[in-house]
Coordinates of C-alpha atoms and ligand atoms in Angstrom, one line a residue:
Chain A
M1 CA 13.7 10.3 -25.4
A2 CA 16.6 9.4 -27.7
T3 CA 19.3 9.3 -25.1
T4 CA 22.1 6.8 -25.4
E5 CA 22.7 6.6 -21.6
P6 CA 19.8 4.9 -19.9
K7 CA 18.4 7.7 -17.8
K8 CA 18.1 6.9 -14.1
L9 CA 14.4 7.1 -13.4
P10 CA 13.4 8.4 -10.0
T11 CA 11.4 5.8 -8.1
L12 CA 8.9 8.4 -7.1
P13 CA 8.6 11.7 -8.8
V14 CA 8.3 13.8 -5.6
I15 CA 11.6 12.5 -4.2
E16 CA 13.6 14.3 -6.8
N17 CA 11.6 17.5 -6.7
P18 CA 13.6 20.3 -5.2
T19 CA 10.8 21.6 -3.1
R20 CA 8.0 19.5 -1.9
R21 CA 5.7 22.5 -1.7
A22 CA 6.2 23.2 -5.4
A23 CA 5.1 19.7 -6.1
V24 CA 1.8 20.2 -4.2
K25 CA 1.2 23.5 -5.9
G26 CA 1.9 22.0 -9.3
G27 CA -0.4 19.1 -8.5
F28 CA -3.3 21.3 -7.5
A29 CA -2.7 23.7 -10.5
T30 CA -3.6 20.9 -12.8
L31 CA -7.0 20.4 -11.2
G32 CA -10.0 22.5 -12.3
A33 CA -11.5 24.8 -9.8
A34 CA -14.5 22.5 -9.1
A35 CA -12.3 19.4 -8.8
F36 CA -10.0 21.4 -6.5
V37 CA -12.9 22.2 -4.2
A38 CA -14.0 18.6 -4.2
A39 CA -10.5 17.4 -3.6
V40 CA -9.9 19.5 -0.6
S41 CA -13.3 19.3 1.0
P42 CA -12.1 17.0 3.8
L43 CA -9.3 19.6 4.4
R44 CA -11.9 22.4 4.6
Q45 CA -13.8 20.4 7.1
A46 CA -10.7 19.9 9.1
A47 CA -9.7 23.5 8.8
K48 CA -13.0 24.6 10.2
T49 CA -12.5 22.6 13.4
A50 CA -8.9 23.8 13.8
T51 CA -8.5 26.2 16.7
A52 CA -6.4 29.3 16.4
A53 CA -3.7 27.8 18.7
E54 CA -3.5 24.8 16.5
F55 CA -3.3 27.1 13.4
M56 CA -0.2 28.7 14.9
Q57 CA 1.4 25.5 16.0
K58 CA 4.8 24.7 14.5
H59 CA 6.0 21.4 13.1
Y60 CA 6.7 18.9 15.9
A61 CA 10.5 18.9 15.2
E62 CA 10.6 22.7 15.6
L63 CA 8.8 22.9 18.9
T64 CA 10.8 24.0 21.9
P65 CA 10.3 22.0 25.1
E66 CA 8.1 24.9 26.4
Q67 CA 6.0 25.0 23.3
K68 CA 5.6 21.2 23.4
A69 CA 4.4 21.5 26.9
D70 CA 1.8 24.1 25.8
V71 CA 0.7 22.0 22.9
I72 CA 0.3 18.9 25.0
A73 CA -1.6 20.8 27.7
R74 CA -3.9 22.1 25.0
L75 CA -4.4 18.6 23.5
E76 CA -5.1 17.2 27.0
A77 CA -7.7 19.9 27.6
E78 CA -9.2 19.2 24.2
A79 CA -9.5 15.5 25.0
A80 CA -11.3 16.5 28.3
E81 CA -13.7 18.8 26.4
K82 CA -14.4 16.7 23.4
Y83 CA -14.3 13.2 24.9
G84 CA -14.9 13.8 28.6
A85 CA -11.7 11.9 29.4
E86 CA -8.8 12.6 31.6
V87 CA -5.8 11.7 29.5
T88 CA -2.0 12.1 29.8
I89 CA -0.2 12.8 26.6
A90 CA 3.5 12.1 26.9
D91 CA 6.3 12.9 24.4
D92 CA 8.0 9.6 24.2
R93 CA 11.3 9.8 22.4
P94 CA 13.4 6.9 20.9
I95 CA 15.6 5.1 23.4
P96 CA 19.2 5.5 22.2
G97 CA 20.6 2.2 20.8
T98 CA 17.2 0.7 19.9
K99 CA 15.8 -0.2 16.5
F100 CA 12.5 -1.9 16.8
V101 CA 11.7 -5.0 14.7
Y102 CA 8.6 -7.2 14.6
A103 CA 8.3 -10.8 13.5
I104 CA 5.3 -13.1 13.2
N105 CA 5.3 -16.8 13.2
L106 CA 2.9 -17.7 10.5
S107 CA 2.9 -21.4 11.5
V108 CA 1.1 -20.6 14.6
C109 CA -1.0 -17.5 13.7
N110 CA -4.6 -18.8 13.4
G111 CA -6.3 -15.7 12.2
N112 CA -8.4 -15.2 15.3
G113 CA -8.0 -11.4 15.1
K114 CA -7.4 -10.6 18.8
C115 CA -4.5 -8.4 17.8
V116 CA -6.8 -6.4 15.6
E117 CA -9.1 -5.8 18.5
A118 CA -6.3 -5.0 20.9
C119 CA -5.0 -2.3 18.5
H120 CA -8.5 -0.9 18.2
K121 CA -8.7 -0.4 22.0
E122 CA -5.1 0.6 22.7
N123 CA -5.0 3.2 20.0
N124 CA -8.3 4.9 20.6
H125 CA -9.7 4.0 17.2
D126 CA -13.2 5.1 16.0
R127 CA -15.7 2.7 17.5
A128 CA -18.3 2.9 14.7
T129 CA -15.9 1.6 12.0
N130 CA -14.0 -0.9 14.3
Q131 CA -10.9 0.8 12.9
S132 CA -7.5 -0.9 13.6
Y133 CA -4.0 -0.6 12.2
I134 CA -3.9 -4.4 11.7
R135 CA -5.6 -6.4 9.0
V136 CA -5.3 -10.2 9.1
L137 CA -5.4 -11.7 5.6
E138 CA -6.6 -15.2 5.0
M139 CA -4.2 -16.5 2.4
P140 CA -4.2 -19.4 0.0
K141 CA -1.3 -21.7 0.9
G142 CA 1.8 -21.4 -1.3
T143 CA 2.1 -17.7 -1.8
M144 CA 3.4 -14.7 0.1
D145 CA 1.6 -12.3 -2.3
M146 CA -0.6 -10.3 0.2
E147 CA -2.8 -9.1 -2.7
Q148 CA -4.2 -12.6 -2.9
G149 CA -5.4 -12.5 0.7
S150 CA -8.9 -11.7 1.9
T151 CA -9.9 -10.0 5.1
T152 CA -13.6 -11.0 4.9
Y153 CA -13.2 -14.5 6.4
T154 CA -15.4 -15.4 9.4
G155 CA -16.3 -18.4 11.6
T156 CA -14.0 -21.1 12.9
V157 CA -10.2 -20.7 12.2
P158 CA -7.8 -21.9 11.1
K159 CA -9.2 -23.3 7.9
D160 CA -7.3 -26.3 6.6
D161 CA -6.2 -24.9 3.2
K162 CA -5.4 -21.4 4.4
F163 CA -2.8 -19.5 6.4
Y164 CA -3.2 -16.2 8.1
L165 CA -1.1 -13.1 7.4
P166 CA -1.4 -10.2 9.8
V167 CA -0.4 -6.9 8.1
Q168 CA 0.3 -3.6 9.7
C169 CA 2.8 -0.8 9.1
Q170 CA 6.1 -2.5 8.3
Q171 CA 8.1 0.6 9.5
C172 CA 10.1 0.5 6.3
D173 CA 13.7 1.6 6.2
E174 CA 13.0 3.1 2.8
P175 CA 9.5 4.4 3.4
P176 CA 7.7 5.6 0.3
C177 CA 5.0 7.2 2.5
V178 CA 7.6 9.5 3.9
D179 CA 9.1 10.4 0.5
V180 CA 5.8 11.5 -0.9
C181 CA 4.6 13.7 2.0
P182 CA 4.6 17.2 0.6
V183 CA 4.8 18.9 4.0
K184 CA 7.0 16.4 5.9
A185 CA 4.2 15.6 8.3
T186 CA 5.5 12.0 8.5
W187 CA 9.0 10.8 9.1
K188 CA 11.1 8.0 10.3
E189 CA 12.6 8.3 13.8
D190 CA 15.9 6.9 15.2
D191 CA 14.4 3.7 16.5
G192 CA 12.9 3.0 13.1
I193 CA 9.3 4.0 13.9
V194 CA 7.6 6.0 11.1
V195 CA 5.4 8.6 12.8
V196 CA 2.9 11.2 11.8
D197 CA 2.5 14.7 13.4
Y198 CA -1.3 14.7 13.3
N199 CA -1.3 18.5 13.8
W200 CA 0.9 19.0 10.7
C201 CA -0.7 16.5 8.3
I202 CA -2.8 18.3 5.7
G203 CA -4.7 15.1 4.9
C204 CA -3.7 14.9 1.2
R205 CA -3.5 11.1 1.5
Y206 CA -0.4 10.9 -0.8
C207 CA 1.2 8.6 1.8
E208 CA -1.8 6.3 2.0
A209 CA -1.6 5.9 -1.8
A210 CA 2.2 5.4 -1.7
C211 CA 2.2 2.7 1.0
P212 CA 2.4 -0.7 -0.7
Y213 CA 1.1 -2.4 2.5
H214 CA -2.2 -0.5 2.8
A215 CA -1.0 0.4 6.3
R216 CA -2.3 4.0 6.6
R217 CA -5.8 5.1 7.5
F218 CA -7.5 8.3 6.9
N219 CA -9.8 9.9 9.5
W220 CA -12.9 10.6 7.4
K221 CA -14.6 11.8 10.5
A222 CA -13.6 12.6 14.1
P223 CA -13.2 9.3 15.9
E224 CA -16.0 8.5 18.3
V225 CA -14.9 6.8 21.5
P226 CA -17.0 6.8 24.7
A227 CA -15.2 8.5 27.6
E228 CA -14.9 5.3 29.6
E229 CA -13.3 3.4 26.7
I230 CA -10.6 6.0 26.0
N231 CA -7.1 4.7 26.7
P232 CA -5.8 7.6 28.8
D233 CA -2.2 6.5 28.5
Q234 CA -1.2 8.4 25.3
S235 CA 1.6 9.9 23.4
Y236 CA 1.8 12.9 21.0
L237 CA 3.1 10.9 18.1
S238 CA 1.0 7.8 18.9
N239 CA -2.4 6.9 20.3
R240 CA -3.8 10.3 21.2
V241 CA -7.2 10.7 19.6
R242 CA -6.6 11.9 16.1
P243 CA -8.4 14.8 14.6
V244 CA -10.7 14.5 11.5
G245 CA -9.0 14.8 8.1
V246 CA -5.5 13.4 9.0
V247 CA -3.7 10.2 8.3
E248 CA -2.7 7.7 11.0
K249 CA -0.8 4.5 11.1
C250 CA 0.7 1.8 13.4
T251 CA 3.5 3.2 15.6
Y252 CA 4.6 -0.1 17.1
C253 CA 2.7 1.3 20.2
L254 CA 5.6 3.8 20.8
H255 CA 3.8 5.0 23.9
R256 CA 4.4 1.5 25.3
T257 CA 7.5 0.3 23.5
R258 CA 9.6 3.4 24.2
R259 CA 8.8 2.8 27.8
G260 CA 10.2 -0.8 27.5
K261 CA 6.8 -2.5 27.3
L262 CA 5.6 -4.9 24.6
P263 CA 3.1 -3.7 22.0
A264 CA -0.6 -4.3 22.7
C265 CA -1.1 -6.6 19.7
L266 CA 1.7 -8.9 21.0
E267 CA 0.3 -9.1 24.5
A268 CA -3.2 -9.9 23.1
C269 CA -2.0 -12.7 20.8
P270 CA -3.3 -15.9 22.2
T271 CA -1.2 -18.1 20.0
G272 CA 2.1 -16.4 20.8
A273 CA 2.8 -15.8 17.1
R274 CA 4.2 -12.3 17.7
V275 CA 7.8 -11.5 18.6
F276 CA 9.0 -7.9 19.1
G277 CA 12.3 -6.5 20.1
N278 CA 15.5 -4.5 19.5
I279 CA 17.5 -5.7 16.6
L280 CA 20.6 -3.9 17.8
D281 CA 20.7 -6.2 20.9
P282 CA 22.5 -9.4 19.8
E283 CA 20.8 -11.3 22.7
S284 CA 17.3 -10.3 21.6
S285 CA 14.7 -12.8 20.5
I286 CA 14.3 -11.0 17.3
R287 CA 18.0 -11.5 16.5
W288 CA 17.7 -15.2 17.3
I289 CA 14.8 -15.5 14.8
L290 CA 16.7 -13.6 12.0
E291 CA 19.7 -15.8 12.6
N292 CA 17.9 -19.2 12.9
K293 CA 14.7 -19.0 10.9
R294 CA 14.0 -18.5 7.3
V295 CA 12.3 -15.2 7.3
Y296 CA 10.2 -13.5 4.6
I297 CA 9.3 -9.9 4.0
L298 CA 6.3 -8.7 2.0
K299 CA 6.8 -7.2 -1.4
E300 CA 10.5 -7.5 -1.2
E301 CA 10.9 -6.4 -4.8
L302 CA 9.8 -2.9 -4.0
G303 CA 12.9 -2.2 -2.0
T304 CA 11.0 -0.7 0.9
K305 CA 13.1 -2.7 3.4
P306 CA 10.5 -3.5 6.0
A307 CA 11.4 -3.8 9.7
F308 CA 8.8 -6.5 9.8
F309 CA 9.5 -10.2 9.2
Y310 CA 7.4 -13.3 8.8
F311 CA 8.6 -16.9 9.4
F312 CA 7.3 -20.5 9.5
D313 CA 8.6 -23.1 11.8
Chain B
M1 CA 7.1 25.1 6.0
P2 CA 3.5 26.3 6.2
R3 CA 0.8 23.8 6.0
L4 CA -1.6 23.6 3.1
A5 CA -4.9 23.5 5.1
P6 CA -4.2 26.8 7.0
L7 CA -3.1 28.4 3.7
I8 CA -6.4 27.5 2.0
L9 CA -8.3 28.6 5.1
A10 CA -6.5 31.9 5.3
G11 CA -6.8 32.5 1.6
G12 CA -10.6 31.9 1.7
L13 CA -11.2 34.0 4.7
G14 CA -9.7 37.3 3.5
L15 CA -8.8 40.3 5.6
A16 CA -11.9 40.2 7.9
G17 CA -11.3 36.5 8.6
A18 CA -7.6 37.1 9.2
T19 CA -8.4 39.8 11.7
A20 CA -10.9 37.5 13.5
L21 CA -8.2 34.9 13.6
V22 CA -5.7 37.2 15.2
V23 CA -8.2 38.2 17.8
A24 CA -9.0 34.6 18.4
W25 CA -5.3 33.7 18.7
Q26 CA -4.7 36.6 21.1
S27 CA -7.5 35.4 23.4
S28 CA -6.3 31.9 23.2
S29 CA -2.7 32.8 24.0
Q30 CA -4.1 34.8 27.0
A31 CA -5.8 31.6 28.1
R32 CA -2.5 29.8 27.8
S33 CA -0.5 32.6 29.4
P34 CA 0.0 30.9 32.8
D35 CA 1.8 28.1 31.0
A36 CA 3.7 30.4 28.7
T37 CA 5.1 32.7 31.3
V38 CA 6.3 30.0 33.7
S39 CA 9.2 28.8 31.7
E40 CA 9.1 25.4 33.3
P41 CA 10.9 22.6 31.4
F42 CA 8.7 20.2 29.6
A43 CA 8.0 17.6 32.1
T44 CA 4.8 15.7 32.8
G45 CA 4.4 12.6 34.9
Q46 CA 4.6 10.4 31.8
S47 CA 7.7 11.9 30.3
S48 CA 9.7 11.7 33.6
E49 CA 8.8 8.0 33.6
T50 CA 10.3 7.8 30.1
T51 CA 13.4 9.6 31.3
Q52 CA 13.8 7.1 34.1
V53 CA 13.7 4.3 31.6
K54 CA 16.4 5.9 29.5
N55 CA 18.6 6.6 32.6
A56 CA 18.1 3.1 33.8
S57 CA 19.3 1.6 30.6
S58 CA 22.2 4.0 30.0
A59 CA 23.4 3.7 33.6
L60 CA 23.7 0.0 33.3
P61 CA 27.1 -1.4 32.4
E62 CA 27.2 -3.2 29.1
G63 CA 26.0 -6.8 29.4
S64 CA 25.1 -6.4 33.1
A65 CA 22.4 -8.9 34.0
A66 CA 22.2 -7.9 37.7
E67 CA 20.0 -4.8 37.1
E68 CA 17.6 -6.6 34.9
Y69 CA 14.1 -7.6 35.9
L70 CA 13.1 -11.2 35.8
V71 CA 11.4 -13.2 33.1
T72 CA 8.8 -15.3 34.9
V73 CA 7.5 -18.4 33.2
R74 CA 4.1 -19.2 34.6
R75 CA 3.8 -22.6 36.3
P76 CA 0.9 -24.9 37.0
A77 CA -0.3 -24.7 40.6
G78 CA 0.6 -28.3 41.3
P79 CA -0.7 -31.9 40.7
P80 CA -4.2 -31.8 39.4
R81 CA -7.1 -32.9 41.7
I82 CA -9.9 -35.1 40.5
T83 CA -13.4 -33.8 41.2
L84 CA -15.6 -36.6 42.5
A85 CA -18.8 -37.3 40.6
G86 CA -21.2 -37.6 43.5
T87 CA -21.9 -35.4 46.6
D88 CA -21.9 -36.3 50.2
P89 CA -25.1 -36.4 52.3
Q90 CA -24.7 -32.7 53.0
G91 CA -24.6 -32.0 49.2
R92 CA -20.9 -31.1 49.1
T93 CA -18.7 -32.0 46.2
G94 CA -15.1 -32.9 46.8
S95 CA -11.9 -33.5 45.0
V96 CA -9.1 -35.9 45.6
A97 CA -5.4 -36.1 44.8
C98 CA -4.2 -38.6 42.1
S99 CA -2.4 -40.6 44.7
T100 CA -5.7 -41.2 46.7
C101 CA -6.6 -43.9 44.2
H102 CA -3.3 -44.6 42.3
S103 CA -1.3 -45.5 45.4
V104 CA -3.5 -48.5 46.0
R105 CA -4.0 -49.6 42.4
Q106 CA -1.7 -51.6 40.1
P107 CA -0.5 -49.4 37.2
D108 CA -1.1 -50.7 33.7
L109 CA 2.0 -49.5 32.0
T110 CA 0.7 -50.3 28.5
N111 CA -2.6 -48.4 28.7
V112 CA -3.0 -45.6 26.0
S113 CA -6.6 -44.5 26.2
A114 CA -9.6 -43.9 28.5
A115 CA -11.6 -46.4 26.5
T116 CA -9.8 -49.3 28.2
L117 CA -10.4 -48.0 31.8
D118 CA -13.3 -49.3 33.8
E119 CA -13.8 -46.3 36.0
F120 CA -12.6 -42.6 36.3
H121 CA -11.0 -40.5 33.5
Q122 CA -13.9 -41.8 31.3
G123 CA -14.6 -38.9 29.0
M124 CA -11.0 -37.9 28.4
A125 CA -9.8 -37.4 24.8
F126 CA -6.3 -38.6 24.0
N127 CA -4.6 -37.3 20.9
H128 CA -1.0 -37.1 21.7
G129 CA 0.9 -39.4 19.5
K130 CA 0.8 -43.1 20.5
I131 CA 2.3 -42.7 23.9
T132 CA 1.1 -44.4 27.0
C133 CA -0.3 -42.7 30.1
Y134 CA 2.9 -43.7 31.9
A135 CA 5.2 -42.2 29.3
C136 CA 4.6 -39.0 31.2
H137 CA 2.8 -39.9 34.5
N138 CA 4.8 -41.5 37.3
P139 CA 3.6 -45.1 38.2
D140 CA 5.6 -44.9 41.5
D141 CA 4.2 -41.6 42.6
A142 CA 1.0 -40.4 41.0
D143 CA 1.4 -36.9 42.3
T144 CA 4.5 -36.3 40.1
L145 CA 5.4 -36.8 36.5
R146 CA 8.2 -38.9 35.2
L147 CA 11.0 -38.1 32.7
A148 CA 12.2 -40.6 30.1
D149 CA 15.2 -41.4 32.3
G150 CA 12.9 -42.6 35.1
S151 CA 13.5 -39.6 37.4
P152 CA 10.4 -37.9 38.9
V153 CA 9.5 -34.3 38.0
A154 CA 7.0 -32.1 39.7
Y155 CA 3.8 -31.0 37.9
Q156 CA 5.0 -27.4 38.3
D157 CA 8.0 -28.3 36.1
V158 CA 5.9 -29.8 33.4
M159 CA 8.0 -27.9 30.8
T160 CA 11.0 -30.0 31.6
L161 CA 8.9 -33.1 30.6
C162 CA 7.5 -31.6 27.4
S163 CA 10.9 -30.4 26.3
Q164 CA 12.3 -33.9 26.2
C165 CA 10.4 -34.5 22.9
H166 CA 9.6 -31.0 21.7
G167 CA 13.2 -29.7 21.5
P168 CA 12.8 -27.2 18.6
Q169 CA 9.8 -25.6 20.4
A170 CA 11.8 -25.6 23.7
T171 CA 14.7 -23.9 22.0
A172 CA 12.5 -21.3 20.4
F173 CA 10.8 -20.8 23.7
A174 CA 14.1 -20.2 25.4
H175 CA 14.8 -17.5 22.8
G176 CA 11.5 -15.8 23.2
A177 CA 10.3 -17.0 19.8
H178 CA 7.6 -19.5 20.9
G179 CA 4.7 -18.9 23.3
G180 CA 2.8 -15.8 24.4
M181 CA 4.2 -13.3 26.8
N182 CA 3.3 -10.1 28.6
G183 CA 5.1 -7.2 30.1
H184 CA 8.4 -5.7 28.9
W185 CA 10.6 -6.4 25.9
D186 CA 13.3 -4.3 27.7
L187 CA 14.1 -6.1 31.0
T188 CA 16.0 -3.1 32.3
S189 CA 12.7 -1.3 32.6
G190 CA 10.4 -4.0 33.8
P191 CA 9.6 -7.7 34.1
Q192 CA 8.1 -10.2 31.6
T193 CA 5.7 -13.0 32.1
K194 CA 5.6 -16.0 29.7
N195 CA 3.1 -18.8 29.3
N196 CA 4.1 -22.4 29.9
C197 CA 3.4 -25.2 27.5
I198 CA 0.1 -26.3 29.1
D199 CA -1.3 -22.7 29.2
C200 CA -1.9 -23.1 25.5
H201 CA -1.7 -26.9 24.9
D202 CA -3.8 -29.5 26.6
P203 CA -1.2 -32.2 27.2
H204 CA -3.7 -34.9 26.4
A205 CA -4.7 -33.4 23.1
P206 CA -2.1 -30.8 22.4
N207 CA -3.1 -29.4 19.1
Y208 CA -3.9 -25.7 19.6
P209 CA -7.7 -25.5 19.7
K210 CA -9.7 -23.9 16.8
M211 CA -11.1 -20.4 17.5
V212 CA -13.9 -18.3 16.2
V213 CA -13.2 -14.9 14.7
G214 CA -14.8 -12.1 16.6
F215 CA -13.7 -8.5 16.0
K216 CA -13.7 -7.2 12.4
P217 CA -12.8 -3.7 11.2
R218 CA -15.3 -2.3 8.7
D219 CA -13.2 -0.7 6.0
R220 CA -13.0 -0.9 2.2
F221 CA -10.8 -4.1 2.4
N222 CA -13.7 -5.8 4.1
E223 CA -16.1 -5.1 1.2
P224 CA -16.9 -8.1 -1.0
A225 CA -13.8 -8.8 -3.1
A226 CA -15.4 -8.7 -6.5
H227 CA -16.0 -5.1 -7.6
D228 CA -17.4 -5.3 -11.1
H229 CA -17.3 -1.9 -12.8
E230 CA -19.0 -2.9 -15.9
G231 CA -22.7 -3.1 -15.3
A232 CA -22.3 -1.8 -11.8
A233 CA -24.8 0.8 -10.5
P234 CA -23.4 4.3 -10.7
H235 CA -21.5 5.3 -7.6
G236 CA -19.6 8.4 -6.9
D237 CA -17.2 7.3 -4.3
H238 CA -14.2 7.1 -6.6
Ligands
LIG1 S1 4.4 0.0 5.7 FE1 3.5 1.8 4.6 S2 3.1 3.3 6.2 FE2 4.5 1.8 7.1 S3 6.6 2.7 6.7 FE3 6.1 1.3 5.0 S4 5.2 2.6 3.4 FE4 5.1 3.7 5.3
LIG2 S1 -1.8 12.8 4.3 FE1 -0.6 13.9 5.9 S2 1.2 12.6 6.3 FE2 0.2 11.8 4.5 S3 1.3 12.8 2.8 FE3 -0.4 14.1 3.1 S4 0.3 15.6 4.7 FE4 1.8 14.0 4.6

């Protein structure tokens, strides 16, 4: 360690690793056999439920259009079989010339949680756990340190000495969750949305640990959603019902936003606190906010460069 | 790059398992053969909709507003009607226009509260600065509102009235940064509907009302905040 030059430390060890697979192997080699079995038990559960066709499926980015059509037909059939729901799974791709950005006006957000519920329904989350990609933190006034927030508040809102901070995936421009994925099951797309190929994810949960915003969720069990409550309007990289043993996250509702629509959480917000748009469009509302309001980002010091802004007015 | 889960699975299964898998895969690819043999381009109803969106936006000349859908700001239906307290001999209730009474009454331009009125509007709460009723209502025509310069404005255009004083909010609204909305962010693919001021703010007591939290996810962040390891009962979840 007696080097004269200060050695440039990698921010995350896996980034600098020549092959990501070597990193996984190395990681598991350090575990004892029993620990290994315990560590991969959700994977084994997931593997048991994997069909042969799923086993043979390639990474999303490597699928030809014909293969994608096959995969999607299979997934639609699975949804009909497992959930009794007629669903349409589209393959929405980024719109050229768009980069999506979200902003929340913390002066008007009152913590009522309608966005949390809208996300739950829109994205076919597990009903038993009330899962959602959004958490609203009740914050003491005078800090933007989200770790000081609490999600357990109830009753009448807003409370006088608090403000409310909704947190979901910040679609970081330097996403640590993507860097740590040993199998490239998660990546950032051209419009800025960080997506997960649920059929490629091995459920190691590295990304969940790497995300400083607690934005990722692990499917400990297969989501339970009654057939009549399934949102049939789905997309492969978005709100199709996720299998057990994989990680999921907010996709800025790409099955809506890539078709020009507003995200479900924004439409549900009764206070109008949420603003969404294309930062590349100089006329967009999001640009006006960035140019005219003092905006904050969460955990700025980490260098994750969120595409998610907060402001007061 | 192969996935870890299948690797573990295949490793554990051994030769017999692998054979079974191949058989299973073969039968499954037979089941899929109609799709596989017809080399149809990947196109479902949903994706063609997406393509249309892309075509629509790329076909538009730069900065063209002509091909854009409209942003509709919701408007109040018109002047409010006052529901009468009593019923007629047939038991029917009725409502009347503001002008039914106000056209024959002398306006009190200084009045600021319902407390000083001897009939009607009795239970109304006023919590909107110190302004008088006739700061916004029109003493000459009760079925319209009145701007600060004395000109009448229709109830449907209430936002013009509010914006006289609430300029920063009006500016933010005009830039899509104040007020709830529904529909499309991309106006080349569909329209947008926005709330008007009085959809959210009661003009007589405009503070946004308090709400009660309903839906709560049940995850580890909703566990009680204090998690005392010392002296805690043994637990094997981490
Ligand atoms: S917020 Fe978390 S999950 Fe989302 S891109 Fe950033 S690091 Fe990844
Ligand atoms: S849980 Fe899935 S997406 Fe996350 S790092 Fe592991 S394989 Fe990648």
